XYZ file of C-alpha atoms in Angstrom:
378
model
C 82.060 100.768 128.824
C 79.324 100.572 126.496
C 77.550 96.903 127.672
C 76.539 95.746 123.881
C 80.528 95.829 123.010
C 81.210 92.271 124.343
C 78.361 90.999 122.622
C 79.165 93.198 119.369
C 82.525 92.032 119.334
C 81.872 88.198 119.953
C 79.551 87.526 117.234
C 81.606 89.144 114.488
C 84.282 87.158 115.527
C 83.150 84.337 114.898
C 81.479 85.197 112.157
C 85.129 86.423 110.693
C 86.609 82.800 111.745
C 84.126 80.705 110.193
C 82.315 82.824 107.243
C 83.504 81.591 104.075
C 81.835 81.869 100.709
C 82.293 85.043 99.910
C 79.999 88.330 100.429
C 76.741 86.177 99.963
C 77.850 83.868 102.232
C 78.541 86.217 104.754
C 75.555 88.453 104.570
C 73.237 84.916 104.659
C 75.169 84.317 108.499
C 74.939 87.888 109.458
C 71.214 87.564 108.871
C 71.037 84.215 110.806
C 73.085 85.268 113.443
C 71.893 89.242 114.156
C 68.448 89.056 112.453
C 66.859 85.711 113.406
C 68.894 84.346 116.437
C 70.035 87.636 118.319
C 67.193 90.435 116.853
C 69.389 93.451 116.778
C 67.370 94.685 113.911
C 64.145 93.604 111.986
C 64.354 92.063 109.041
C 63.692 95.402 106.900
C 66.519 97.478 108.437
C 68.188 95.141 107.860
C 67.812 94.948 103.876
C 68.215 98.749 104.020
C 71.455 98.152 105.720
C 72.784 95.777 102.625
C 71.012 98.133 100.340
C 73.093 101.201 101.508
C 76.351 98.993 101.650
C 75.663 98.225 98.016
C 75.324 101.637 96.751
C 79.184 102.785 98.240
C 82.328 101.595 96.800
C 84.487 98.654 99.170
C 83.746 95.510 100.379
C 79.935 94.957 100.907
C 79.788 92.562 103.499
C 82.371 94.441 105.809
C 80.381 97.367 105.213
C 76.911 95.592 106.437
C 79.334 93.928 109.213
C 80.001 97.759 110.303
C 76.443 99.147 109.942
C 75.092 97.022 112.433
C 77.739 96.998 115.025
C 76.746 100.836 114.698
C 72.591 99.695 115.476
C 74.226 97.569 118.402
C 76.781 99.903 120.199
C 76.781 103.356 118.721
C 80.459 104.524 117.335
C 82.609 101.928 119.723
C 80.780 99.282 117.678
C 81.208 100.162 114.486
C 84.712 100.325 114.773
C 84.506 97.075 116.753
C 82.350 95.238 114.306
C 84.801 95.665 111.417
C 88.043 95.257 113.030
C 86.449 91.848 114.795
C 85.144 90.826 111.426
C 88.535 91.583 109.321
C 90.981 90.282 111.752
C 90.775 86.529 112.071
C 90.813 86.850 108.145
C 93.796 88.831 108.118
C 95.893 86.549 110.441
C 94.837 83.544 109.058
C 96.032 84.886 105.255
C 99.379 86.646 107.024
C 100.029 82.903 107.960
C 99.225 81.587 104.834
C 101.504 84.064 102.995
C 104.444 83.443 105.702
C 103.811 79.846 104.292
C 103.820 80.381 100.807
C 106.911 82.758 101.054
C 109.112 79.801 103.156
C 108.000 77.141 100.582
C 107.064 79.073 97.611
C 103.591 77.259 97.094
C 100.087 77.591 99.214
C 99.122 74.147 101.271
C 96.156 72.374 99.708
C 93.227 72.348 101.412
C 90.968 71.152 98.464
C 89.004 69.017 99.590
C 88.122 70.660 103.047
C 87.000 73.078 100.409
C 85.255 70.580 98.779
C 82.925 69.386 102.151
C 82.543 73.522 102.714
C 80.732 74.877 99.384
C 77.779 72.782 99.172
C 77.166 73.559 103.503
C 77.830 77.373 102.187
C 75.327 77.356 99.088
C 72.568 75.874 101.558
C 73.149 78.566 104.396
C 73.110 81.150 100.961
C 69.851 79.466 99.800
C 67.709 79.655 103.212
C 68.518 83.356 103.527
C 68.009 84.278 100.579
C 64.375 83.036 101.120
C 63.846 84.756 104.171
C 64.834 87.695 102.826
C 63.143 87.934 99.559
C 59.930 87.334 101.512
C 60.806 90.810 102.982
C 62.194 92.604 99.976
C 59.768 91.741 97.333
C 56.921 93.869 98.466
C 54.535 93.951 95.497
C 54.192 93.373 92.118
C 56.701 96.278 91.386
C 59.451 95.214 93.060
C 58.633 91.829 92.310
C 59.100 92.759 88.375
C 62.243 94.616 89.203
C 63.773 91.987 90.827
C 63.149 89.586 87.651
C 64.499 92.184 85.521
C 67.889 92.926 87.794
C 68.478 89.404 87.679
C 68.100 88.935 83.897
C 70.261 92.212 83.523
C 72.997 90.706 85.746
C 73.256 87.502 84.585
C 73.651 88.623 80.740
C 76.781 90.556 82.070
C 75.515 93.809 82.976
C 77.626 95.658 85.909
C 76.483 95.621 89.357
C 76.225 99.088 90.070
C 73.659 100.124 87.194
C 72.019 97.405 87.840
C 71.177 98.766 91.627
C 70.668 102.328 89.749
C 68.105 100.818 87.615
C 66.595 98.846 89.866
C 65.835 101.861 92.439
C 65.399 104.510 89.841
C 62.515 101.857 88.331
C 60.803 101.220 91.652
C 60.898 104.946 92.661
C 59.436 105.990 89.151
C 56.666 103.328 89.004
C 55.347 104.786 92.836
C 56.126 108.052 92.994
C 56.556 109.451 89.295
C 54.040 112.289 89.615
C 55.726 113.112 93.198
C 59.593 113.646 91.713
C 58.964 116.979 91.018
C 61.702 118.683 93.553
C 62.184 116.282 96.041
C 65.813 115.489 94.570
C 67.057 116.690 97.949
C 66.103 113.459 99.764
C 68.741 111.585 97.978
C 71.330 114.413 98.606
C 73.039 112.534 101.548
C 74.542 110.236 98.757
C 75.922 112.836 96.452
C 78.961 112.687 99.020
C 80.044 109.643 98.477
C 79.756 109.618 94.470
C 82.507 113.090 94.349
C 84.721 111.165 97.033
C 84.706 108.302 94.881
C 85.649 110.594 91.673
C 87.944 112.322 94.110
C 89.676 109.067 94.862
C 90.717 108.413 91.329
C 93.993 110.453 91.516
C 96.845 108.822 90.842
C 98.665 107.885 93.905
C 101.605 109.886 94.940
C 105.006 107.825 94.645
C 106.511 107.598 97.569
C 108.908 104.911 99.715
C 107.417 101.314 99.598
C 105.617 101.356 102.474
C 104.017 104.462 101.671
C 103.191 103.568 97.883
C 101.676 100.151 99.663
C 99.232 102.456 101.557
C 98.328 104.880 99.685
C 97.561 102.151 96.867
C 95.591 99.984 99.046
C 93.557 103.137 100.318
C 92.566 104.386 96.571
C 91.560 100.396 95.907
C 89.427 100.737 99.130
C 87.983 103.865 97.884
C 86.709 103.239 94.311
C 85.964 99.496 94.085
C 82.640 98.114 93.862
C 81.491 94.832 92.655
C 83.202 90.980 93.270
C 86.486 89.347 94.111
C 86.974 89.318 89.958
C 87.275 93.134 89.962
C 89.439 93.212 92.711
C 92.052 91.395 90.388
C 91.746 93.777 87.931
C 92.521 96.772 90.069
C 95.655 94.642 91.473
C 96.683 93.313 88.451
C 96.700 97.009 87.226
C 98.634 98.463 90.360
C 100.801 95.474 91.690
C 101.835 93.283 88.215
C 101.956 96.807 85.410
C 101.921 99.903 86.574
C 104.344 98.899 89.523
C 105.906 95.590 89.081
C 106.272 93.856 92.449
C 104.107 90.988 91.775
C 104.589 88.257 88.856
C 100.773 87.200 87.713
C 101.531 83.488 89.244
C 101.927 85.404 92.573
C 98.698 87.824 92.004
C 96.387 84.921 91.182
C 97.982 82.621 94.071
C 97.239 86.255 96.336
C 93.718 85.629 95.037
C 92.999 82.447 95.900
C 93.873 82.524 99.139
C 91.679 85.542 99.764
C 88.764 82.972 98.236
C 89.341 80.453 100.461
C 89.994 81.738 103.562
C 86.756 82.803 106.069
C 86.224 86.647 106.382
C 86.297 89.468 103.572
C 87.592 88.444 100.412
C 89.736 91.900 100.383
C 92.253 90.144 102.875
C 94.060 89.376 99.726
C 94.914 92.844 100.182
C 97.371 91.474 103.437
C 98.755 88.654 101.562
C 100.006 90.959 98.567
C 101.477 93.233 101.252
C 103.287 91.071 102.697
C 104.899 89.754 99.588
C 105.590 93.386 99.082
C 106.899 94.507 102.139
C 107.215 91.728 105.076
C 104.960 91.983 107.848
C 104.696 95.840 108.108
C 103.343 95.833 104.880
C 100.289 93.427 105.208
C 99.116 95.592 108.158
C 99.547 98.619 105.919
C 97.708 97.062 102.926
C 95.132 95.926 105.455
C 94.399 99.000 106.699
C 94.669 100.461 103.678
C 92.123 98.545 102.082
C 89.515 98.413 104.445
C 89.877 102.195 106.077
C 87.284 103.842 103.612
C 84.615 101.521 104.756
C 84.558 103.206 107.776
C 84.582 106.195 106.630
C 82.147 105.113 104.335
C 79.279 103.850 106.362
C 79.973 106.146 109.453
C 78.437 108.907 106.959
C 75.957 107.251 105.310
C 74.770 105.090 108.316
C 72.482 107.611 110.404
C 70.943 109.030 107.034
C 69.326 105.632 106.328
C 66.368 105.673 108.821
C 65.619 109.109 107.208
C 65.259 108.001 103.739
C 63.248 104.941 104.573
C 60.731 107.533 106.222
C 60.433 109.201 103.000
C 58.008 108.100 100.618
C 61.133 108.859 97.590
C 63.838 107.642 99.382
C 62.060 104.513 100.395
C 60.756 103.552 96.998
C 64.996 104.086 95.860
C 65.656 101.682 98.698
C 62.795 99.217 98.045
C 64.363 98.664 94.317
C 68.162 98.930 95.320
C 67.220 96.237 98.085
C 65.354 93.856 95.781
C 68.286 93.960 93.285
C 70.592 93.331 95.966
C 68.479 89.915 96.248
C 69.166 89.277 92.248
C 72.436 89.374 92.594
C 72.884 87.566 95.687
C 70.635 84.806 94.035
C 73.080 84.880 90.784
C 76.317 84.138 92.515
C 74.368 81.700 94.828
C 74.009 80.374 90.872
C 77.571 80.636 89.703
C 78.440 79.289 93.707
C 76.463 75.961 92.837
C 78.268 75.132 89.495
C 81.474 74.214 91.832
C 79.758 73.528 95.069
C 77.522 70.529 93.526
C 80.210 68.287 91.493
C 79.180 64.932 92.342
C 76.937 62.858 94.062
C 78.314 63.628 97.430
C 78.076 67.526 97.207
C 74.720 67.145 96.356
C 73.748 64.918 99.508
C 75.911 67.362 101.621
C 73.904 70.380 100.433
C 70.329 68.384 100.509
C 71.520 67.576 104.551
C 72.587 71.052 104.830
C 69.310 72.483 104.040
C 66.737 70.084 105.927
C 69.202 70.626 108.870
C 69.325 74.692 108.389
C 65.397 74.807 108.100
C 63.672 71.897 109.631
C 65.858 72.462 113.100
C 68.303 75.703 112.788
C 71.440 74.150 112.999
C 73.950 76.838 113.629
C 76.131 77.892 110.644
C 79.112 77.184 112.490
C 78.471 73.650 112.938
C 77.442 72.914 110.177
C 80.536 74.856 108.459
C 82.582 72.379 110.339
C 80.719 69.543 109.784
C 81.045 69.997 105.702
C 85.135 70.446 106.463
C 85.079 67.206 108.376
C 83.161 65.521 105.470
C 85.507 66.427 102.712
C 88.815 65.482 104.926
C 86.550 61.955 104.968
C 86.486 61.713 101.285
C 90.174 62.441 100.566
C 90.856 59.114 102.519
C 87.833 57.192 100.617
């Protein structure tokens, strides 16, 4: 038995139980937890890690969550690493959706909600530090980082925004250099025709089946935020195959928010509406499957293309864009962590605790829960 799969599976884990926030959230305690605290990987592989995760379509943190239980344990632990990361998500939203099905309405946990954001947007804030430090290299990237994050914030899509950004940073080094060295980027093309290839319409088939195959194809093509995964659903689940009244779809949603782990578990609550039980494993695995796939290709080409002078400058941009856009949802994340006086003690506490003495995430994750439940009863 490979001896770094205990470890591998431990950590993600617990970072599936407690990790909520969302992808930024999740990549900030991945980088606390396998970059500072355990040193799996520097700091750099690490951004080349989130960078390729970006550039591939399905859930980005899951994907990073897989690419270094790869570094850690070879093939056992990338398959270990997502599963361990996915599943305490998944049973925790199966329960939730057992819930809502016996009483037709989702508990309210508001205000443990409200004592989690601002301990979130703090652990978000500190990494995003740390890394930036690492990602913005020179003036160059610098610039290109300024510009992603004007780009995205006046509503410009994700993934040409990461095009832009790599394409600028690789022209402003290596311009006079371009000149047939195309092939360097040529372990990418893959993924761009599976992800045209993916577009099919799915087959129709039993319910089960139609679940699956639906799920897969959403796991296939989708980049960008939990907003876009709506979309998709709302196309699939509410119009083009009407299992799902749009009450029921945004309810789905919201529980994928506000539960710990990959936002895509919303995936398991709308298959279980669907189809009981066997169909929240389905949608699930579904969902999630191409990820795999995903990074097990891409994952041993990306030492290669940091080597190369091209490839490198691509990944330099792509990884300081990443930053931008992390930094703009920890933005958006702040407009509903920091409502009143209280969230804005709880994330000033947060942050002198996370850098002055490196109070675990988990902790302090619990701590903020514990806090809220306080103020209902004030």
């Amino acid at each position: 038995m490979n001896r770094h799969l205990p470890e591998v599976a431990q950590v993600f884990l617990k970072l599936g139980s407690i990790a909520f926030g969302g992808p930024a959230a999740h990549i900030a305690m991945m980088n606390e937890e396998i970059v500072q605290k355990r040193k799996w990987v520097d700091q750099e592989t690490f951004l080349d890690l989130l960078g390729a995760s970006n550039l591939i379509p399905g859930p980005n943190s899951t994907e990073l969550a897989i690419h270094l239980g790869y570094r850690r344990a070879g093939w056992p632990g990338l398959i270990v690493a997502g599963v361990c990361f996915i599943a305490p998500a998944m049973l925790i939203v199966l329960a939730f959706a057992m819930l809502y099905v016996r009483f037709g309405s989702l508990p309210q946990l508001a205000w443990v909600l409200y004592g989690i954001k601002p301990v979130i947007l703090a652990i978000v804030l500190q990494a995003l530090w740390g890394l930036a430090r690492t990602a913005v290299k020179d003036r160059a990237t610098g610039m290109v980082g300024a510009a992603a994050l004007a780009a995205a914030a006046l509503g410009m899509h994700e993934i040409p925004v990461l095009a832009l950004a790599g394409l600028t940073v690789l022209l402003i080094r290596q311009g006079g250099r371009l000149q047939g060295r195309m092939h360097t980027l040529s372990p990418v093309l893959p993924m761009w025709g599976l992800w045209a290839a993916a577009k099919t319409p799915a087959a129709d088939a039993a319910s089960l089946g139609k679940l699956f195959v639906l799920f897969l194809k959403i796991g296939s093509v989708l980049y960008g935020s939990g907003y876009v995964l709506l979309a998709f659903l709302q196309s699939e689940f509410v119009r083009r195959w009407p299992v799902l009244t749009p009450e029921q779809l945004l309810d789905a949603v919201a529980v994928g928010q506000f539960t710990p782990g990959p936002v895509f578990t919303t995936a398991t609550f709308v298959g279980y509406l669907v189809g009981g039980t066997p169909g929240a494993v389905l949608a699930t695995i579904g969902i999630f499957l191409p990820a795999f796939v995903f990074v097990a290709v891409v994952n041993p080409w990306v030492d290669r293309l940091r080597r190369s002078p091209v490839a490198g400058s691509l990944l330099d941009g792509v990884n300081v864009a990443s930053l931008a856009l992390m930094a703009l949802v920890s933005a958006q994340l702040g407009t509903s962590a920091v409502t009143d006086w209280l969230g804005a003690l709880l994330l000033a506490v947060s942050l002198f605790l996370v850098i002055r003495f490196r109070i675990n995430s988990a902790w302090l994750v619990l701590g903020g829960g514990l806090v809220g439940l306080a103020a209902a009863y004030m």
